[in-house]
Coordinates of C-alpha atoms and ligand atoms in Angstrom, one line a residue:
X1 CA -40.0 61.0 -13.3
X2 CA -37.9 64.3 -13.0
X3 CA -35.4 65.7 -15.2
X4 CA -33.4 69.1 -14.9
X5 CA -30.9 70.9 -17.3
X6 CA -28.9 74.1 -16.6
X7 CA -28.8 74.0 -12.8
X8 CA -25.6 73.9 -10.5
X9 CA -27.0 71.6 -8.3
X10 CA -29.1 69.2 -10.5
X11 CA -28.7 66.1 -8.4
X12 CA -30.3 68.1 -5.2
X13 CA -33.2 69.4 -7.3
X14 CA -33.9 66.2 -8.7
X15 CA -34.1 64.7 -5.3
X16 CA -36.6 67.1 -4.2
X17 CA -38.5 66.3 -7.3
X18 CA -38.7 62.8 -6.6
X19 CA -39.7 63.5 -3.2
X20 CA -42.9 65.2 -4.6
X21 CA -43.5 62.5 -6.8
X22 CA -43.0 59.6 -4.2
X23 CA -46.5 58.7 -4.4
X24 CA -46.0 57.2 -7.8
X25 CA -43.8 54.5 -6.8
X26 CA -42.0 53.3 -3.7
X27 CA -40.3 50.2 -4.5
X28 CA -36.9 52.2 -5.7
X29 CA -35.3 55.3 -6.7
X30 CA -32.4 56.6 -8.9
X31 CA -30.8 59.8 -9.9
X32 CA -28.1 60.0 -12.9
X33 CA -26.1 63.4 -13.1
X34 CA -23.8 64.5 -16.0
X35 CA -20.9 66.9 -15.6
X36 CA -20.8 67.5 -19.2
X37 CA -18.0 64.8 -19.5
X38 CA -19.5 61.6 -17.6
X39 CA -22.6 60.2 -16.1
X40 CA -22.5 59.0 -12.8
X41 CA -25.8 57.2 -11.1
X42 CA -26.9 56.0 -7.7
X43 CA -29.9 54.0 -7.1
X44 CA -31.4 51.8 -4.6
X45 CA -34.5 50.0 -3.1
X46 CA -37.3 51.9 -1.1
X47 CA -37.9 55.3 -0.6
X48 CA -36.3 58.3 -2.0
X49 CA -35.2 59.1 1.6
X50 CA -33.8 55.6 2.1
X51 CA -31.7 55.6 -0.9
X52 CA -30.3 59.2 -0.9
X53 CA -28.5 61.3 2.3
X54 CA -26.4 64.5 2.0
X55 CA -23.0 62.5 1.4
X56 CA -24.4 60.6 -1.8
X57 CA -26.0 63.8 -3.1
X58 CA -22.8 65.6 -2.7
X59 CA -20.9 63.0 -4.7
X60 CA -23.5 63.7 -7.6
X61 CA -22.0 66.7 -9.0
X62 CA -23.4 68.4 -12.4
X63 CA -25.8 70.9 -14.4
X64 CA -28.0 68.0 -15.7
X65 CA -29.9 65.1 -13.9
X66 CA -32.8 62.8 -14.3
X67 CA -34.4 60.8 -11.5
X68 CA -37.3 57.9 -11.2
X69 CA -39.2 56.3 -8.6
X70 CA -40.1 52.8 -9.4
X71 CA -43.6 51.7 -9.1
X72 CA -43.8 48.2 -10.1
X73 CA -42.1 45.3 -11.8
X74 CA -39.7 42.5 -11.0
X75 CA -37.3 43.6 -8.1
X76 CA -33.5 43.7 -8.5
X77 CA -31.3 46.5 -8.5
X78 CA -30.6 46.2 -12.1
X79 CA -34.3 46.8 -13.0
X80 CA -34.4 50.5 -10.7
X81 CA -34.5 53.4 -13.3
X82 CA -32.5 55.4 -14.4
X83 CA -31.0 52.7 -16.5
X84 CA -27.5 54.1 -17.4
X85 CA -25.2 52.8 -20.3
X86 CA -21.8 53.3 -21.3
X87 CA -20.4 52.7 -24.8
X88 CA -17.3 54.1 -26.5
X89 CA -20.0 56.9 -28.6
X90 CA -21.0 58.0 -25.2
X91 CA -23.2 57.2 -22.5
X92 CA -26.9 57.4 -22.1
X93 CA -29.4 57.3 -19.1
X94 CA -33.2 56.6 -19.5
X95 CA -36.2 57.1 -17.1
X96 CA -39.3 55.7 -18.6
X97 CA -42.9 55.7 -17.3
X98 CA -45.5 53.6 -18.7
X99 CA -45.0 50.2 -20.8
X100 CA -43.8 49.0 -23.9
X101 CA -46.6 46.5 -25.3
X102 CA -44.2 45.1 -28.2
X103 CA -41.3 44.9 -26.0
X104 CA -41.0 41.1 -25.9
X105 CA -41.1 40.8 -29.7
X106 CA -38.4 43.7 -30.1
X107 CA -36.1 41.9 -27.3
X108 CA -36.4 38.6 -29.4
X109 CA -35.5 40.4 -32.4
X110 CA -32.3 42.1 -30.8
X111 CA -31.2 38.9 -29.2
X112 CA -31.5 37.2 -32.3
X113 CA -28.9 39.8 -33.5
X114 CA -26.6 39.5 -30.5
X115 CA -27.9 41.9 -28.0
X116 CA -27.2 41.0 -24.5
X117 CA -29.4 42.3 -22.0
X118 CA -28.7 43.3 -18.6
X119 CA -32.0 44.1 -17.1
X120 CA -35.5 42.6 -17.2
X121 CA -37.2 46.1 -18.3
X122 CA -39.0 46.9 -21.3
X123 CA -36.9 50.4 -21.3
X124 CA -33.7 48.6 -21.9
X125 CA -34.9 47.7 -25.1
X126 CA -35.3 51.3 -26.2
X127 CA -31.6 51.9 -25.1
X128 CA -30.7 48.9 -27.5
X129 CA -32.6 50.4 -30.4
X130 CA -31.1 53.7 -29.7
X131 CA -27.5 52.8 -29.5
X132 CA -27.9 50.4 -32.7
X133 CA -29.3 53.0 -34.9
X134 CA -26.7 54.1 -37.5
X135 CA -27.8 57.8 -37.3
X136 CA -24.7 60.4 -36.0
X137 CA -27.3 62.9 -33.8
X138 CA -28.8 61.5 -30.7
X139 CA -32.1 62.9 -31.6
X140 CA -32.2 61.0 -34.9
X141 CA -31.1 57.8 -33.0
X142 CA -34.1 58.3 -30.8
X143 CA -36.6 59.0 -33.4
X144 CA -35.5 56.0 -35.2
X145 CA -35.9 53.9 -31.8
X146 CA -39.1 55.4 -31.3
X147 CA -40.7 54.5 -34.8
X148 CA -39.9 50.9 -33.4
X149 CA -41.9 50.7 -30.4
X150 CA -45.4 50.7 -29.4
X151 CA -47.4 51.3 -26.2
X152 CA -47.2 54.0 -23.5
X153 CA -44.0 56.0 -22.8
X154 CA -43.3 59.2 -21.1
X155 CA -39.4 59.4 -21.4
X156 CA -36.6 61.4 -20.2
X157 CA -33.2 60.6 -21.2
X158 CA -29.9 62.1 -20.8
X159 CA -26.5 62.1 -22.5
X160 CA -23.4 64.1 -21.5
X161 CA -24.6 67.2 -23.2
X162 CA -28.5 67.4 -23.4
X163 CA -31.8 66.0 -21.9
X164 CA -34.2 64.4 -24.5
X165 CA -37.9 64.2 -23.7
X166 CA -40.5 62.3 -25.6
X167 CA -44.1 61.4 -25.1
X168 CA -46.0 58.7 -26.7
X169 CA -48.2 59.4 -29.7
X170 CA -51.3 58.8 -27.4
X171 CA -50.0 60.6 -24.8
X172 CA -50.8 58.1 -22.2
X173 CA -49.0 59.1 -19.2
X174 CA -48.4 62.7 -18.0
X175 CA -45.3 64.5 -18.5
X176 CA -44.5 68.4 -18.4
X177 CA -42.1 71.2 -18.9
X178 CA -41.5 73.8 -16.0
X179 CA -38.5 76.5 -15.6
X180 CA -36.7 77.4 -12.4
X181 CA -34.5 80.4 -13.1
X182 CA -32.4 79.5 -16.2
X183 CA -32.9 75.6 -15.7
X184 CA -35.4 73.6 -17.5
X185 CA -37.1 71.0 -15.6
X186 CA -39.4 68.0 -16.7
X187 CA -41.7 66.2 -14.5
X188 CA -44.5 63.5 -14.5
X189 CA -46.7 65.7 -12.6
X190 CA -46.7 69.5 -11.8
X191 CA -46.9 69.1 -7.8
X192 CA -42.9 68.5 -8.5
X193 CA -42.4 72.3 -9.6
X194 CA -44.2 73.8 -6.3
X195 CA -41.5 72.3 -4.0
X196 CA -38.3 73.4 -6.1
X197 CA -39.9 76.9 -6.8
X198 CA -40.3 76.1 -10.6
X199 CA -43.0 77.6 -12.9
X200 CA -44.9 75.0 -15.0
X201 CA -44.7 76.0 -18.7
X202 CA -46.5 73.3 -20.6
X203 CA -47.5 69.7 -21.0
X204 CA -45.3 67.7 -23.6
X205 CA -47.7 66.9 -26.6
X206 CA -48.2 63.3 -27.7
X207 CA -45.8 62.6 -30.5
X208 CA -43.3 65.4 -29.2
X209 CA -39.6 65.0 -29.0
X210 CA -37.8 67.9 -27.1
X211 CA -34.1 68.4 -26.7
X212 CA -32.7 70.6 -23.9
X213 CA -28.9 71.5 -23.7
X214 CA -26.8 74.6 -23.1
X215 CA -28.3 76.2 -26.4
X216 CA -31.9 76.0 -25.1
X217 CA -34.9 74.3 -25.9
X218 CA -35.6 72.5 -29.2
X219 CA -39.0 71.0 -29.9
X220 CA -40.3 69.0 -32.8
X221 CA -42.0 65.9 -33.5
X222 CA -41.2 62.2 -33.8
X223 CA -44.8 60.9 -34.7
X224 CA -48.2 62.5 -35.9
X225 CA -50.3 62.3 -32.5
X226 CA -52.7 59.5 -32.4
X227 CA -56.1 59.5 -30.6
X228 CA -55.1 61.8 -27.4
X229 CA -55.7 59.4 -24.8
X230 CA -54.5 60.4 -21.3
X231 CA -54.8 57.8 -18.6
X232 CA -58.1 58.3 -16.7
X233 CA -56.7 56.6 -13.6
X234 CA -54.0 59.4 -13.5
X235 CA -57.5 61.9 -12.3
X236 CA -59.0 58.9 -10.6
X237 CA -56.3 57.5 -8.5
X238 CA -52.8 57.7 -9.2
X239 CA -51.8 61.7 -9.3
X240 CA -51.6 64.1 -6.6
X241 CA -54.4 66.5 -5.9
X242 CA -52.3 69.4 -6.2
X243 CA -51.0 68.5 -9.6
X244 CA -52.8 69.4 -12.8
X245 CA -52.9 67.4 -16.2
X246 CA -53.9 68.6 -19.5
X247 CA -55.2 71.8 -18.0
X248 CA -57.4 69.9 -15.4
X249 CA -56.5 69.9 -11.4
X250 CA -56.6 66.7 -10.2
X251 CA -58.5 67.7 -6.9
X252 CA -61.2 69.7 -8.8
X253 CA -61.7 66.7 -11.3
X254 CA -62.0 64.2 -8.3
X255 CA -64.6 66.6 -6.6
X256 CA -66.4 66.7 -9.9
X257 CA -66.5 63.0 -10.0
X258 CA -67.9 62.6 -6.5
X259 CA -70.8 65.2 -7.4
X260 CA -71.5 63.3 -10.5
X261 CA -71.5 59.9 -8.3
X262 CA -74.0 61.6 -5.8
X263 CA -76.2 62.5 -8.6
X264 CA -76.1 58.8 -10.0
X265 CA -76.4 57.1 -6.6
X266 CA -79.2 59.2 -5.2
X267 CA -78.7 57.4 -1.9
X268 CA -79.6 58.4 1.8
X269 CA -77.1 58.5 4.6
X270 CA -76.1 60.2 7.7
X271 CA -72.3 61.0 7.0
X272 CA -70.2 60.6 3.9
X273 CA -66.6 59.6 4.4
X274 CA -63.8 59.3 1.9
X275 CA -61.2 56.4 1.8
X276 CA -57.9 58.5 2.4
X277 CA -56.0 59.8 0.5
X278 CA -57.2 59.8 -3.3
X279 CA -61.1 59.6 -2.3
X280 CA -61.2 62.6 0.1
X281 CA -61.9 64.9 -2.9
X282 CA -64.7 63.0 -4.4
X283 CA -66.2 62.6 -1.0
X284 CA -66.1 66.1 -0.5
X285 CA -67.8 66.7 -3.8
X286 CA -70.5 63.7 -3.0
X287 CA -71.3 65.4 0.6
X288 CA -71.6 68.9 -1.1
X289 CA -74.2 67.6 -3.9
X290 CA -76.0 65.4 -1.7
X291 CA -76.4 67.9 1.0
X292 CA -75.0 65.2 3.6
X293 CA -72.2 66.1 6.1
X294 CA -68.9 65.1 5.1
X295 CA -66.9 63.6 8.3
X296 CA -63.4 62.0 8.6
X297 CA -64.5 58.5 9.2
X298 CA -61.4 56.8 8.0
X299 CA -57.8 57.8 9.2
X300 CA -54.6 56.9 7.3
X301 CA -51.3 56.0 9.2
X302 CA -48.9 58.3 7.1
X303 CA -45.8 56.2 7.6
X304 CA -47.2 53.0 5.7
X305 CA -46.8 52.7 1.9
X306 CA -49.9 52.8 -0.3
X307 CA -51.3 49.2 -0.3
X308 CA -52.3 49.2 -4.1
X309 CA -49.0 48.9 -5.4
X310 CA -47.5 46.6 -3.0
X311 CA -46.1 43.9 -5.1
X312 CA -48.0 40.9 -3.7
X313 CA -51.6 40.1 -2.5
X314 CA -50.2 39.1 0.7
X315 CA -48.4 42.2 1.2
X316 CA -51.3 44.0 0.0
X317 CA -53.6 42.6 2.8
X318 CA -51.2 43.0 5.5
X319 CA -50.9 46.9 4.4
X320 CA -54.8 47.6 4.9
X321 CA -54.6 46.5 8.4
X322 CA -51.7 48.8 9.3
X323 CA -52.9 51.7 6.9
X324 CA -56.4 52.5 8.1
X325 CA -58.4 53.2 11.3
X326 CA -62.0 54.2 11.5
X327 CA -63.0 57.0 13.9
X328 CA -65.3 55.3 15.9
X329 CA -67.1 58.6 17.4
X330 CA -67.9 59.5 13.6
X331 CA -69.4 56.3 12.7
X332 CA -71.1 54.8 15.3
X333 CA -74.8 54.4 14.9
X334 CA -74.6 56.2 11.5
X335 CA -75.8 55.2 8.0
X336 CA -72.3 55.9 6.4
X337 CA -71.8 56.7 2.8
X338 CA -68.1 55.6 2.0
X339 CA -66.7 56.9 -1.3
X340 CA -63.9 55.4 -2.8
X341 CA -62.0 55.7 -6.2
X342 CA -62.1 52.3 -7.4
X343 CA -62.4 48.5 -6.6
X344 CA -59.6 46.5 -8.1
X345 CA -59.7 42.9 -6.4
X346 CA -62.3 43.8 -3.9
X347 CA -60.2 42.9 -1.0
X348 CA -59.5 46.4 0.4
X349 CA -63.2 47.4 0.0
X350 CA -64.5 44.3 2.1
X351 CA -62.0 44.8 4.8
X352 CA -62.6 48.6 5.1
X353 CA -66.6 47.8 5.1
X354 CA -66.1 45.4 8.0
X355 CA -63.9 47.9 9.8
X356 CA -66.6 50.5 9.5
X357 CA -69.1 48.2 10.8
X358 CA -67.2 46.8 13.8
X359 CA -66.7 50.7 14.7
X360 CA -70.5 50.9 14.9
X361 CA -71.8 52.0 11.6
X362 CA -75.3 50.6 11.2
X363 CA -75.2 50.7 7.3
X364 CA -72.3 51.1 4.9
X365 CA -73.1 52.4 1.4
X366 CA -70.0 52.1 -1.0
X367 CA -69.9 54.7 -3.8
X368 CA -66.8 54.4 -6.3
X369 CA -65.9 57.4 -8.2
X370 CA -65.2 55.3 -11.3
X371 CA -66.8 52.4 -13.6
X372 CA -66.3 49.0 -12.7
X373 CA -62.9 48.0 -13.8
X374 CA -63.4 45.2 -16.1
X375 CA -59.9 45.0 -18.1
X376 CA -56.2 45.1 -17.4
X377 CA -54.0 47.8 -18.2
X378 CA -51.2 47.3 -20.6
X379 CA -49.9 50.9 -20.3
X380 CA -48.0 50.8 -16.8
X381 CA -50.7 50.8 -14.2
X382 CA -51.0 47.9 -12.2
X383 CA -54.6 46.7 -12.1
X384 CA -53.8 43.1 -12.3
X385 CA -55.3 40.4 -14.7
X386 CA -58.8 39.6 -15.8
X387 CA -59.0 36.9 -13.2
X388 CA -58.1 39.0 -10.3
X389 CA -60.1 42.1 -11.2
X390 CA -63.4 41.5 -9.2
X391 CA -65.6 43.3 -11.5
X392 CA -64.2 41.6 -14.6
X393 CA -66.1 38.1 -13.0
X394 CA -68.9 39.5 -10.7
X395 CA -72.1 41.5 -11.2
X396 CA -72.3 44.7 -9.2
X397 CA -74.8 42.9 -6.9
X398 CA -72.3 39.9 -6.4
X399 CA -69.4 42.5 -5.7
X400 CA -71.8 44.3 -3.2
X401 CA -72.4 40.8 -1.4
X402 CA -68.8 40.1 -1.2
X403 CA -67.6 43.3 0.2
X404 CA -70.3 43.3 2.6
X405 CA -71.8 46.6 1.7
X406 CA -75.6 47.5 2.2
X407 CA -75.4 49.1 -1.4
X408 CA -72.9 49.6 -4.0
X409 CA -73.0 52.3 -6.9
X410 CA -70.1 52.8 -9.4
X411 CA -70.0 55.8 -11.4
X412 CA -71.1 55.4 -15.2
X413 CA -68.6 55.7 -18.1
X414 CA -70.8 58.5 -19.4
X415 CA -70.5 60.4 -15.9
X416 CA -66.8 60.1 -16.0
X417 CA -66.4 61.5 -19.6
X418 CA -68.8 64.3 -18.8
X419 CA -66.6 65.3 -16.0
X420 CA -63.0 64.9 -17.3
X421 CA -63.9 64.5 -21.1
X422 CA -63.0 68.2 -21.2
X423 CA -60.2 70.7 -20.1
X424 CA -61.0 73.8 -17.8
X425 CA -61.7 75.8 -21.2
X426 CA -64.0 73.3 -22.3
X427 CA -61.6 71.7 -24.9
X428 CA -62.1 68.2 -25.6
X429 CA -59.3 65.9 -24.3
X430 CA -59.1 62.3 -25.1
X431 CA -59.0 59.8 -22.5
X432 CA -58.1 56.1 -22.1
X433 CA -60.6 54.4 -20.5
X434 CA -59.7 50.8 -21.6
X435 CA -59.8 49.3 -18.1
X436 CA -63.3 50.3 -18.2
X437 CA -64.5 50.0 -21.4
X438 CA -62.0 47.3 -23.0
X439 CA -61.3 49.9 -25.7
X440 CA -57.5 49.9 -25.9
X441 CA -56.2 53.2 -27.6
X442 CA -53.3 51.1 -29.2
X443 CA -53.2 47.4 -30.7
X444 CA -52.5 44.9 -28.0
X445 CA -50.3 42.1 -29.0
X446 CA -50.7 38.5 -27.6
X447 CA -47.8 38.6 -25.5
X448 CA -47.9 42.1 -24.2
X449 CA -46.4 41.9 -20.7
X450 CA -48.7 43.3 -17.8
X451 CA -46.9 46.1 -16.0
X452 CA -46.5 43.7 -12.7
X453 CA -44.7 41.1 -14.8
X454 CA -42.5 43.6 -16.7
X455 CA -40.0 40.7 -16.3
X456 CA -39.5 39.9 -20.0
X457 CA -39.9 36.4 -21.5
Ligands
LIG501 S1 -56.1 51.1 -19.4 FE1 -57.0 52.3 -17.4 S2 -55.1 52.5 -16.0 FE2 -54.3 51.8 -18.1 S3 -53.9 53.7 -19.3 FE3 -55.7 53.0 -19.7 S4 -57.2 54.2 -17.8 FE4 -55.1 54.3 -17.6

């Protein structure tokens, strides 16, 4: 998500911001602008570049804009964000990162009271709650609505006259504020600021509500912060290496995870290689600590999207074949230590191990820079169901056999906490590790939708 207020070409800045955030979702993209009197939006399927061209950006005139790249969920243009609603009391646009865990329940209640839904998203529930609130000021309407929703939400909303930013009480998804000239901007990741020449100011705190309008920035709380629980997978896999979250640089965190993994694995090999892109930093850290050369053993075809977030298993499997190639000269006749960030279903790891062996590797030792993923995520990351998670149903030795590796090592939960449990200043920063430990930072409802089945009942 990206948002900006007080810039004469807000739509173009948002386009560039979304470009830097493209790794967070490739299924669709949208931008809504305000010229102070009305909101106008354009959205479509595919990459930011597929959806927007010069002409479309020129048609989006205004000083304020918000944008979104779509990660997962049911298809349909109506589900692509920002969602935009018009009513006699004014318009509202919403971008949401995360997953509302009591959305089915709230939707049912709203429908019983006469609400008609236009999309299948949990985000629309929030729009209805905001619009139905009896309060006059937008910030009070939003506060009232947020008191009813539970789960993970980093939100950027916009009316004709202001941006409204909120972070859930556990701070599960990253969100920060920056400044470019006199304009304020908001982004899911700090890498968006570099591209537009903005300066990072600070992270949005859990339970915080921020209003930005022509009078400046107004900061307050809508909730006491709960147990601080930033998503660990943001550090391990999801975010870009040049982003910082809660004072921790992603590349540095991954490198440290790799170093810790090398200590725990204590394994012999001739070369260390990382699965591009998210495991390169960990592989470099592993190689440094193990004293084994780091080599580029796998090459990524840059023009294919990320396999992990393609919506179906069939597409995922096709994607792997198109995406990676082994560097035969590097791996032939060598004992290869292959560092990857996670094993979800095991299919990708199996294919890569086979690929390396077919290219002549004598042994392939798989080292994973996170613990076994045994539980589904209800907070917006598609890590599948219990049944599909290989580590939920198999021991480490069984997984090793399934993926065809000569050895398999996962980072321990303790090792992971040692590395990313504190910020660069040594301050404790709480993390969500529920997909590894089963300890969810919020309550979970029996009908809580998983992120990939965000089509609501
Ligand atoms: S359950 Fe896992 S993927 Fe989901 S928010 Fe927590 S750490 Fe992140």
